[in-house]
Amino acid sequence: MFKEPQEKREESLYRIWRNKKIFLAIFLKENPLKIKVIYEIEPKILVVETERQLDRSNNAISHVGFNESWAEKNGKVVYQD
């Protein structure tokens, strides 16, 4: 994701906004081909967290990450094994 320039940042965020829903799958550590849980997350919620991470970054280009505890608080379980 681009933090800057602003035009590139907007293009990066559009990759989230263009979706109706975002799905985050968590895989089992002991069997990485097996899904533990899938969360459904609203794009607007993901954008808020993405912007928070980009704003804290010191780099013009950054990776953003979303862990299971974040998804648990901000998403809805749509599948669980």
Short mmCIF file of C-alpha atoms in Angstrom, two decimals:
data_model
loop_
_atom_site.label_atom_id
_atom_site.label_comp_id
_atom_site.label_asym_id
_atom_site.label_seq_id
_atom_site.Cartn_x
_atom_site.Cartn_y
_atom_site.Cartn_z
CA MET A 1 0.00 0.00 0.00
CA PHE A 2 1.21 3.50 -0.78
CA LYS A 3 1.29 6.04 2.00
CA GLU A 4 2.37 8.73 -0.42
CA PRO A 5 2.03 10.45 -2.81
CA GLN A 6 -1.67 11.08 -2.12
CA GLU A 7 -2.73 9.94 -5.60
CA LYS A 8 -1.05 6.55 -5.09
CA ARG A 9 -2.53 6.27 -1.60
CA GLU A 10 -6.03 6.80 -2.99
CA GLU A 11 -5.39 4.14 -5.65
CA SER A 12 -4.25 1.72 -2.94
CA LEU A 13 -7.31 2.39 -0.78
CA TYR A 14 -9.57 1.96 -3.81
CA ARG A 15 -8.47 -1.69 -3.88
CA ILE A 16 -10.37 -2.04 -0.60
CA TRP A 17 -13.29 0.29 -1.41
CA ARG A 18 -14.14 -1.50 -4.68
CA ASN A 19 -15.25 -4.59 -2.73
CA LYS A 20 -18.69 -5.12 -1.20
CA LYS A 21 -17.14 -7.24 1.56
CA ILE A 22 -13.65 -8.33 2.58
CA PHE A 23 -12.98 -11.85 3.81
CA LEU A 24 -10.09 -12.76 6.11
CA ALA A 25 -9.28 -16.45 6.41
CA ILE A 26 -7.28 -17.82 9.34
CA PHE A 27 -5.58 -21.16 8.72
CA LEU A 28 -4.62 -23.78 11.29
CA LYS A 29 -0.98 -23.56 12.35
CA GLU A 30 -0.59 -27.34 12.48
CA ASN A 31 -2.31 -27.82 9.08
CA PRO A 32 -1.91 -24.68 6.96
CA LEU A 33 -4.16 -26.04 4.22
CA LYS A 34 -7.14 -26.22 6.59
CA ILE A 35 -9.22 -23.14 7.38
CA LYS A 36 -9.89 -22.41 11.04
CA VAL A 37 -12.24 -19.45 10.59
CA ILE A 38 -13.32 -16.90 7.97
CA TYR A 39 -14.33 -13.37 8.95
CA GLU A 40 -16.43 -10.99 6.87
CA ILE A 41 -15.30 -7.38 7.23
CA GLU A 42 -16.89 -4.21 5.91
CA PRO A 43 -14.57 -2.26 3.57
CA LYS A 44 -15.07 0.98 5.53
CA ILE A 45 -13.78 -0.73 8.70
CA LEU A 46 -10.75 -2.13 6.86
CA VAL A 47 -9.98 1.28 5.34
CA VAL A 48 -9.94 2.93 8.78
CA GLU A 49 -7.39 0.41 10.08
CA THR A 50 -5.37 0.56 6.84
CA GLU A 51 -5.13 4.34 7.07
CA ARG A 52 -4.13 4.10 10.74
CA GLN A 53 -1.29 1.73 9.83
CA LEU A 54 -0.19 3.84 6.86
CA ASP A 55 -0.17 7.02 8.96
CA ARG A 56 2.10 5.35 11.55
CA SER A 57 4.51 4.03 8.93
CA ASN A 58 7.79 5.79 8.17
CA ASN A 59 7.85 4.39 4.63
CA ALA A 60 6.17 5.62 1.45
CA ILE A 61 5.19 2.01 0.66
CA SER A 62 4.08 -0.29 3.47
CA HIS A 63 2.56 -3.66 4.12
CA VAL A 64 -0.54 -3.63 6.27
CA GLY A 65 -1.63 -6.57 8.40
CA PHE A 66 -4.77 -7.78 10.11
CA ASN A 67 -4.58 -10.51 12.73
CA GLU A 68 -7.24 -12.78 14.14
CA SER A 69 -7.91 -10.73 17.27
CA TRP A 70 -8.48 -7.62 15.14
CA ALA A 71 -10.84 -9.54 12.83
CA GLU A 72 -12.68 -10.96 15.85
CA LYS A 73 -13.39 -7.43 17.12
CA ASN A 74 -14.18 -5.88 13.74
CA GLY A 75 -15.69 -8.63 11.63
CA LYS A 76 -18.34 -11.31 11.62
CA VAL A 77 -17.61 -15.05 11.55
CA VAL A 78 -19.03 -16.58 8.37
CA TYR A 79 -17.28 -19.96 8.65
CA GLN A 80 -15.73 -21.83 11.54
CA ASP A 81 -14.37 -25.37 11.69
#
